[in-house]
PDB file of C-alpha atoms in Angstrom:
ATOM      1  CA  MET K   1      17.441 -14.317  -8.955  1.00 60.00           C
ATOM      2  CA  LYS K   2      18.313 -11.178 -11.298  1.00 64.00           C
ATOM      3  CA  LYS K   3      15.863 -13.054 -13.807  1.00 65.00           C
ATOM      4  CA  ILE K   4      12.923 -13.637 -11.874  1.00 60.00           C
ATOM      5  CA  VAL K   5      13.198  -9.312 -10.110  1.00 59.00           C
ATOM      6  CA  ALA K   6      13.630  -8.438 -13.989  1.00 60.00           C
ATOM      7  CA  ILE K   7      10.240 -11.100 -15.045  1.00 61.00           C
ATOM      8  CA  LEU K   8       8.831  -8.994 -12.402  1.00 58.00           C
ATOM      9  CA  VAL K   9       9.731  -5.353 -13.088  1.00 58.00           C
ATOM     10  CA  MET K  10       8.320  -5.745 -16.955  1.00 59.00           C
ATOM     11  CA  ALA K  11       5.127  -7.207 -15.359  1.00 59.00           C
ATOM     12  CA  VAL K  12       4.811  -4.406 -12.835  1.00 57.00           C
ATOM     13  CA  SER K  13       5.267  -1.909 -15.732  1.00 57.00           C
ATOM     14  CA  PHE K  14       3.385  -3.352 -18.216  1.00 55.00           C
ATOM     15  CA  MET K  15       0.553  -3.309 -16.345  1.00 54.00           C
ATOM     16  CA  MET K  16       1.210   0.701 -15.165  1.00 53.00           C
ATOM     17  CA  VAL K  17       1.085   1.299 -19.155  1.00 53.00           C
ATOM     18  CA  MET K  18      -2.005  -0.466 -20.045  1.00 50.00           C
ATOM     19  CA  PRO K  19      -4.787   0.917 -21.639  1.00 50.00           C
ATOM     20  CA  ALA K  20      -7.943   2.641 -20.017  1.00 50.00           C
ATOM     21  CA  GLN K  21      -9.909  -0.793 -21.079  1.00 56.00           C
ATOM     22  CA  ALA K  22      -8.051  -3.068 -19.177  1.00 65.00           C
ATOM     23  CA  GLN K  23     -10.116  -4.593 -16.485  1.00 83.00           C
ATOM     24  CA  ILE K  24      -9.404  -5.903 -13.077  1.00 91.00           C
ATOM     25  CA  LYS K  25     -11.750  -9.028 -11.717  1.00 92.00           C
ATOM     26  CA  PHE K  26     -10.815 -10.533  -8.575  1.00 96.00           C
ATOM     27  CA  GLY K  27     -11.535 -14.375  -7.579  1.00 96.00           C
ATOM     28  CA  VAL K  28     -11.124 -17.160  -5.973  1.00 97.00           C
ATOM     29  CA  LYS K  29      -8.707 -20.030  -6.856  1.00 97.00           C
ATOM     30  CA  GLY K  30      -7.885 -23.719  -5.719  1.00 96.00           C
ATOM     31  CA  GLY K  31      -7.211 -27.220  -6.521  1.00 96.00           C
ATOM     32  CA  LEU K  32      -4.574 -30.517  -6.418  1.00 95.00           C
ATOM     33  CA  ASN K  33      -1.116 -30.291  -6.441  1.00 93.00           C
ATOM     34  CA  LEU K  34       0.213 -34.137  -7.789  1.00 92.00           C
ATOM     35  CA  SER K  35       4.453 -33.434  -6.344  1.00 87.00           C
ATOM     36  CA  GLU K  36       7.169 -35.431  -7.230  1.00 83.00           C
ATOM     37  CA  LEU K  37      10.307 -35.464  -4.197  1.00 74.00           C
ATOM     38  CA  ASP K  38      13.281 -36.306  -5.840  1.00 71.00           C
ATOM     39  CA  ILE K  39      16.515 -36.204  -3.948  1.00 65.00           C
ATOM     40  CA  LYS K  40      20.020 -37.155  -6.015  1.00 65.00           C
ATOM     41  CA  ASN K  41      21.197 -39.350  -4.580  1.00 60.00           C
ATOM     42  CA  GLY K  42      19.067 -39.869  -1.605  1.00 58.00           C
ATOM     43  CA  PRO K  43      15.006 -41.081  -1.568  1.00 59.00           C
ATOM     44  CA  THR K  44      12.412 -40.268  -3.698  1.00 63.00           C
ATOM     45  CA  SER K  45       8.632 -40.399  -3.428  1.00 65.00           C
ATOM     46  CA  ASP K  46       6.185 -41.192  -5.954  1.00 70.00           C
ATOM     47  CA  ASN K  47       3.586 -38.603  -6.939  1.00 79.00           C
ATOM     48  CA  THR K  48       1.834 -37.187  -3.839  1.00 85.00           C
ATOM     49  CA  THR K  49      -0.842 -35.546  -3.494  1.00 89.00           C
ATOM     50  CA  GLY K  50      -1.961 -32.020  -1.788  1.00 91.00           C
ATOM     51  CA  PHE K  51      -3.900 -29.299  -2.157  1.00 94.00           C
ATOM     52  CA  TYR K  52      -3.767 -25.160  -2.845  1.00 96.00           C
ATOM     53  CA  ILE K  53      -6.813 -22.464  -2.378  1.00 97.00           C
ATOM     54  CA  GLY K  54      -6.787 -18.630  -1.891  1.00 97.00           C
ATOM     55  CA  PRO K  55      -7.814 -15.166  -3.859  1.00 97.00           C
ATOM     56  CA  MET K  56      -6.481 -14.355  -7.292  1.00 97.00           C
ATOM     57  CA  ALA K  57      -6.732 -11.202  -9.358  1.00 96.00           C
ATOM     58  CA  GLU K  58      -6.425 -11.154 -13.194  1.00 93.00           C
ATOM     59  CA  VAL K  59      -5.783  -7.858 -15.265  1.00 92.00           C
ATOM     60  CA  GLY K  60      -7.158  -8.066 -18.937  1.00 86.00           C
ATOM     61  CA  ILE K  61      -7.086  -6.365 -22.100  1.00 79.00           C
ATOM     62  CA  PRO K  62     -10.511  -7.904 -23.699  1.00 70.00           C
ATOM     63  CA  ILE K  63      -9.430  -6.743 -27.293  1.00 73.00           C
ATOM     64  CA  VAL K  64      -5.801  -8.160 -27.350  1.00 81.00           C
ATOM     65  CA  GLY K  65      -7.002 -11.331 -25.505  1.00 84.00           C
ATOM     66  CA  LEU K  66      -3.243 -10.739 -23.442  1.00 90.00           C
ATOM     67  CA  GLY K  67      -3.751 -10.412 -19.844  1.00 91.00           C
ATOM     68  CA  VAL K  68      -1.432 -11.387 -16.180  1.00 93.00           C
ATOM     69  CA  ASP K  69      -2.514 -13.036 -13.161  1.00 92.00           C
ATOM     70  CA  GLY K  70      -1.680 -13.883  -9.795  1.00 95.00           C
ATOM     71  CA  ALA K  71      -2.645 -15.400  -6.497  1.00 96.00           C
ATOM     72  CA  LEU K  72      -2.221 -15.634  -3.053  1.00 96.00           C
ATOM     73  CA  MET K  73      -2.585 -19.323  -1.522  1.00 96.00           C
ATOM     74  CA  TYR K  74      -1.997 -21.628   1.258  1.00 96.00           C
ATOM     75  CA  SER K  75      -0.575 -24.857  -0.848  1.00 94.00           C
ATOM     76  CA  GLN K  76       0.322 -28.135   0.950  1.00 90.00           C
ATOM     77  CA  ARG K  77       2.641 -30.853  -1.233  1.00 84.00           C
ATOM     78  CA  GLY K  78       3.675 -34.145  -0.408  1.00 75.00           C
ATOM     79  CA  GLU K  79       2.176 -36.066   2.311  1.00 73.00           C
ATOM     80  CA  ASP K  80       3.257 -38.065   5.809  1.00 71.00           C
ATOM     81  CA  ASP K  81       7.144 -36.715   6.581  1.00 67.00           C
ATOM     82  CA  TRP K  82       7.128 -35.548   2.973  1.00 71.00           C
ATOM     83  CA  LYS K  83       4.683 -32.668   3.858  1.00 79.00           C
ATOM     84  CA  GLN K  84       5.287 -29.252   2.546  1.00 82.00           C
ATOM     85  CA  GLN K  85       3.035 -26.396   3.904  1.00 89.00           C
ATOM     86  CA  GLY K  86       3.080 -22.886   3.183  1.00 91.00           C
ATOM     87  CA  ILE K  87       2.268 -19.415   1.171  1.00 95.00           C
ATOM     88  CA  GLU K  88       2.321 -20.044  -2.681  1.00 95.00           C
ATOM     89  CA  ILE K  89       2.304 -16.926  -4.958  1.00 96.00           C
ATOM     90  CA  PRO K  90       1.801 -17.810  -8.710  1.00 96.00           C
ATOM     91  CA  VAL K  91       2.053 -14.306 -11.205  1.00 95.00           C
ATOM     92  CA  ASN K  92       1.470 -15.383 -14.784  1.00 95.00           C
ATOM     93  CA  LEU K  93       1.471 -13.944 -18.144  1.00 94.00           C
ATOM     94  CA  LYS K  94      -1.776 -15.139 -19.662  1.00 93.00           C
ATOM     95  CA  TYR K  95      -2.863 -15.262 -23.521  1.00 93.00           C
ATOM     96  CA  THR K  96      -6.473 -16.302 -24.151  1.00 90.00           C
ATOM     97  CA  PHE K  97      -7.728 -17.163 -27.060  1.00 88.00           C
ATOM     98  CA  GLY K  98     -11.452 -16.449 -27.829  1.00 79.00           C
ATOM     99  CA  LEU K  99     -13.829 -18.891 -29.310  1.00 76.00           C
ATOM    100  CA  GLY K 100     -16.934 -17.095 -28.582  1.00 72.00           C
ATOM    101  CA  SER K 101     -18.245 -15.351 -25.747  1.00 69.00           C
ATOM    102  CA  LEU K 102     -18.509 -18.358 -23.635  1.00 84.00           C
ATOM    103  CA  LEU K 103     -15.357 -20.526 -24.021  1.00 90.00           C
ATOM    104  CA  GLY K 104     -11.783 -19.066 -24.746  1.00 91.00           C
ATOM    105  CA  ILE K 105      -8.843 -21.365 -24.207  1.00 94.00           C
ATOM    106  CA  TYR K 106      -5.523 -19.824 -22.406  1.00 94.00           C
ATOM    107  CA  ILE K 107      -1.689 -20.473 -22.275  1.00 96.00           C
ATOM    108  CA  ALA K 108      -0.612 -18.824 -19.401  1.00 96.00           C
ATOM    109  CA  ALA K 109       3.852 -18.736 -17.887  1.00 97.00           C
ATOM    110  CA  GLY K 110       5.446 -17.060 -15.416  1.00 96.00           C
ATOM    111  CA  PRO K 111       7.123 -17.523 -11.897  1.00 96.00           C
ATOM    112  CA  ASP K 112       5.891 -19.200  -8.830  1.00 94.00           C
ATOM    113  CA  PHE K 113       7.324 -18.545  -5.080  1.00 94.00           C
ATOM    114  CA  PHE K 114       6.584 -20.789  -2.607  1.00 92.00           C
ATOM    115  CA  PHE K 115       7.302 -19.758   1.082  1.00 92.00           C
ATOM    116  CA  ASN K 116       7.735 -22.678   3.362  1.00 87.00           C
ATOM    117  CA  PHE K 117       6.305 -22.898   6.792  1.00 85.00           C
ATOM    118  CA  LYS K 118       6.929 -26.490   7.824  1.00 71.00           C
ATOM    119  CA  ASP K 119      10.542 -27.738   7.828  1.00 66.00           C
ATOM    120  CA  ILE K 120      11.095 -31.651   6.925  1.00 64.00           C
ATOM    121  CA  LYS K 121      13.461 -33.349   9.092  1.00 58.00           C
ATOM    122  CA  ILE K 122      14.082 -36.870   8.925  1.00 59.00           C
ATOM    123  CA  GLY K 123      16.479 -38.333  10.970  1.00 55.00           C
ATOM    124  CA  GLY K 124      16.148 -36.927  14.894  1.00 53.00           C
ATOM    125  CA  ASP K 125      16.709 -33.637  15.949  1.00 52.00           C
ATOM    126  CA  GLU K 126      19.322 -32.910  13.371  1.00 55.00           C
ATOM    127  CA  GLY K 127      17.668 -34.198  10.364  1.00 57.00           C
ATOM    128  CA  LEU K 128      19.024 -35.923   7.442  1.00 61.00           C
ATOM    129  CA  VAL K 129      16.584 -33.796   5.192  1.00 66.00           C
ATOM    130  CA  LYS K 130      15.881 -30.143   5.590  1.00 70.00           C
ATOM    131  CA  THR K 131      13.669 -28.155   3.350  1.00 74.00           C
ATOM    132  CA  LYS K 132      14.418 -24.261   1.831  1.00 77.00           C
ATOM    133  CA  LYS K 133      12.496 -21.640   3.391  1.00 83.00           C
ATOM    134  CA  THR K 134      12.085 -20.005  -0.053  1.00 87.00           C
ATOM    135  CA  GLN K 135      11.450 -21.599  -3.306  1.00 87.00           C
ATOM    136  CA  VAL K 136      11.104 -20.638  -6.906  1.00 91.00           C
ATOM    137  CA  GLY K 137       9.822 -22.041  -9.692  1.00 92.00           C
ATOM    138  CA  LEU K 138       8.497 -21.248 -13.258  1.00 95.00           C
ATOM    139  CA  ASN K 139       4.510 -21.935 -14.240  1.00 94.00           C
ATOM    140  CA  LEU K 140       3.865 -23.604 -17.410  1.00 97.00           C
ATOM    141  CA  GLY K 141       0.128 -23.936 -18.252  1.00 96.00           C
ATOM    142  CA  VAL K 142      -3.060 -24.167 -20.093  1.00 97.00           C
ATOM    143  CA  GLY K 143      -6.862 -24.031 -19.574  1.00 96.00           C
ATOM    144  CA  VAL K 144     -10.291 -23.102 -20.434  1.00 95.00           C
ATOM    145  CA  LYS K 145     -12.003 -20.163 -19.596  1.00 92.00           C
ATOM    146  CA  LEU K 146     -16.093 -21.116 -19.484  1.00 91.00           C
ATOM    147  CA  ILE K 147     -19.132 -18.754 -19.044  1.00 86.00           C
ATOM    148  CA  LYS K 148     -16.705 -15.735 -18.215  1.00 82.00           C
ATOM    149  CA  HIS K 149     -16.468 -16.712 -14.639  1.00 89.00           C
ATOM    150  CA  LEU K 150     -15.184 -20.028 -14.305  1.00 95.00           C
ATOM    151  CA  GLN K 151     -11.444 -21.117 -15.590  1.00 95.00           C
ATOM    152  CA  VAL K 152     -10.144 -24.927 -15.337  1.00 97.00           C
ATOM    153  CA  GLY K 153      -6.744 -25.384 -16.037  1.00 96.00           C
ATOM    154  CA  VAL K 154      -3.672 -27.960 -15.826  1.00 97.00           C
ATOM    155  CA  ASN K 155       0.117 -26.369 -14.814  1.00 95.00           C
ATOM    156  CA  TYR K 156       3.376 -27.816 -14.234  1.00 95.00           C
ATOM    157  CA  GLN K 157       6.184 -26.074 -12.088  1.00 92.00           C
ATOM    158  CA  ILE K 158       9.596 -26.504 -12.925  1.00 89.00           C
ATOM    159  CA  PRO K 159      12.089 -25.573  -9.823  1.00 88.00           C
ATOM    160  CA  MET K 160      14.620 -23.291 -10.709  1.00 87.00           C
ATOM    161  CA  GLY K 161      16.866 -24.327  -7.657  1.00 79.00           C
ATOM    162  CA  ASP K 162      16.767 -26.998  -4.620  1.00 75.00           C
ATOM    163  CA  SER K 163      13.816 -27.550  -2.822  1.00 73.00           C
ATOM    164  CA  PHE K 164      15.856 -29.834   0.205  1.00 70.00           C
ATOM    165  CA  SER K 165      19.211 -30.919   1.301  1.00 70.00           C
ATOM    166  CA  TRP K 166      19.740 -34.078   1.640  1.00 65.00           C
ATOM    167  CA  LYS K 167      23.075 -35.200   4.183  1.00 61.00           C
ATOM    168  CA  ASN K 168      24.520 -37.153   6.630  1.00 57.00           C
ATOM    169  CA  ALA K 169      23.210 -40.474   5.348  1.00 53.00           C
ATOM    170  CA  VAL K 170      24.767 -43.869   5.106  1.00 50.00           C
ATOM    171  CA  ASP K 171      24.186 -46.204   2.310  1.00 47.00           C
ATOM    172  CA  THR K 172      23.849 -50.251   2.323  1.00 45.00           C
ATOM    173  CA  ALA K 173      27.653 -50.075   0.930  1.00 46.00           C
ATOM    174  CA  GLY K 174      28.330 -48.051   4.049  1.00 47.00           C
ATOM    175  CA  GLU K 175      29.584 -44.927   2.224  1.00 52.00           C
ATOM    176  CA  GLU K 176      28.184 -41.059   2.914  1.00 55.00           C
ATOM    177  CA  ILE K 177      25.809 -40.098   0.781  1.00 55.00           C
ATOM    178  CA  LYS K 178      24.864 -36.136   0.146  1.00 63.00           C
ATOM    179  CA  GLY K 179      22.661 -34.500  -2.257  1.00 66.00           C
ATOM    180  CA  ASN K 180      20.236 -31.936  -2.938  1.00 75.00           C
ATOM    181  CA  GLY K 181      16.392 -32.432  -3.769  1.00 75.00           C
ATOM    182  CA  LYS K 182      13.709 -30.600  -6.009  1.00 80.00           C
ATOM    183  CA  THR K 183       9.900 -30.846  -5.743  1.00 81.00           C
ATOM    184  CA  LYS K 184       8.247 -31.476  -9.205  1.00 85.00           C
ATOM    185  CA  THR K 185       4.776 -30.732  -9.164  1.00 90.00           C
ATOM    186  CA  TRP K 186       1.714 -30.919 -11.783  1.00 93.00           C
ATOM    187  CA  GLN K 187      -1.438 -28.880 -10.587  1.00 95.00           C
ATOM    188  CA  VAL K 188      -4.778 -29.163 -11.757  1.00 96.00           C
ATOM    189  CA  SER K 189      -6.598 -25.968 -10.455  1.00 96.00           C
ATOM    190  CA  VAL K 190     -10.343 -24.485 -10.931  1.00 96.00           C
ATOM    191  CA  ALA K 191     -10.902 -20.412 -10.344  1.00 96.00           C
ATOM    192  CA  TYR K 192     -13.800 -18.558 -10.196  1.00 96.00           C
ATOM    193  CA  ILE K 193     -13.672 -15.067 -11.451  1.00 93.00           C
ATOM    194  CA  PHE K 194     -16.681 -12.534  -9.637  1.00 91.00           C
TER     195      PHE K 194
END
């Protein structure tokens, strides 16, 4: 957690010392979540489909190609009994390679914070599976910028901690199984910058 705070402090400090030519742009971002729920010593799911959507902001230095983007999005991961719903806040450092005024390729990395609204409780009132209220991950992504307003990208979220706890279950041999699990997510995104 200290590393994440240090990264956020560095990002804010960087934004405060940006030169006057820095540009702030706003837009909307949405896309598809492809999540695999993997619980150690417990059940796993195949890739399940969800979605996310919300406003975003991008601060960039056009001459250098470096920038920071952040978003505040409603996000749904998983499906049926395994569905997670919450607010997702990704903050990425982004570097863009310009291929002319109409096309650019970017790489991005940064922390991702997920605040869960819905608890997953499978197995009665006490529940065998319980979700963590706050989940932190690391984003790694690539994409293209088209016509100065449209961005299309692919992102992978590496979980930095557990997303679930699995407890009080009995396997086929009659032994109790316990474990923790992670939500591993691929994201396909489309953003429109105003």
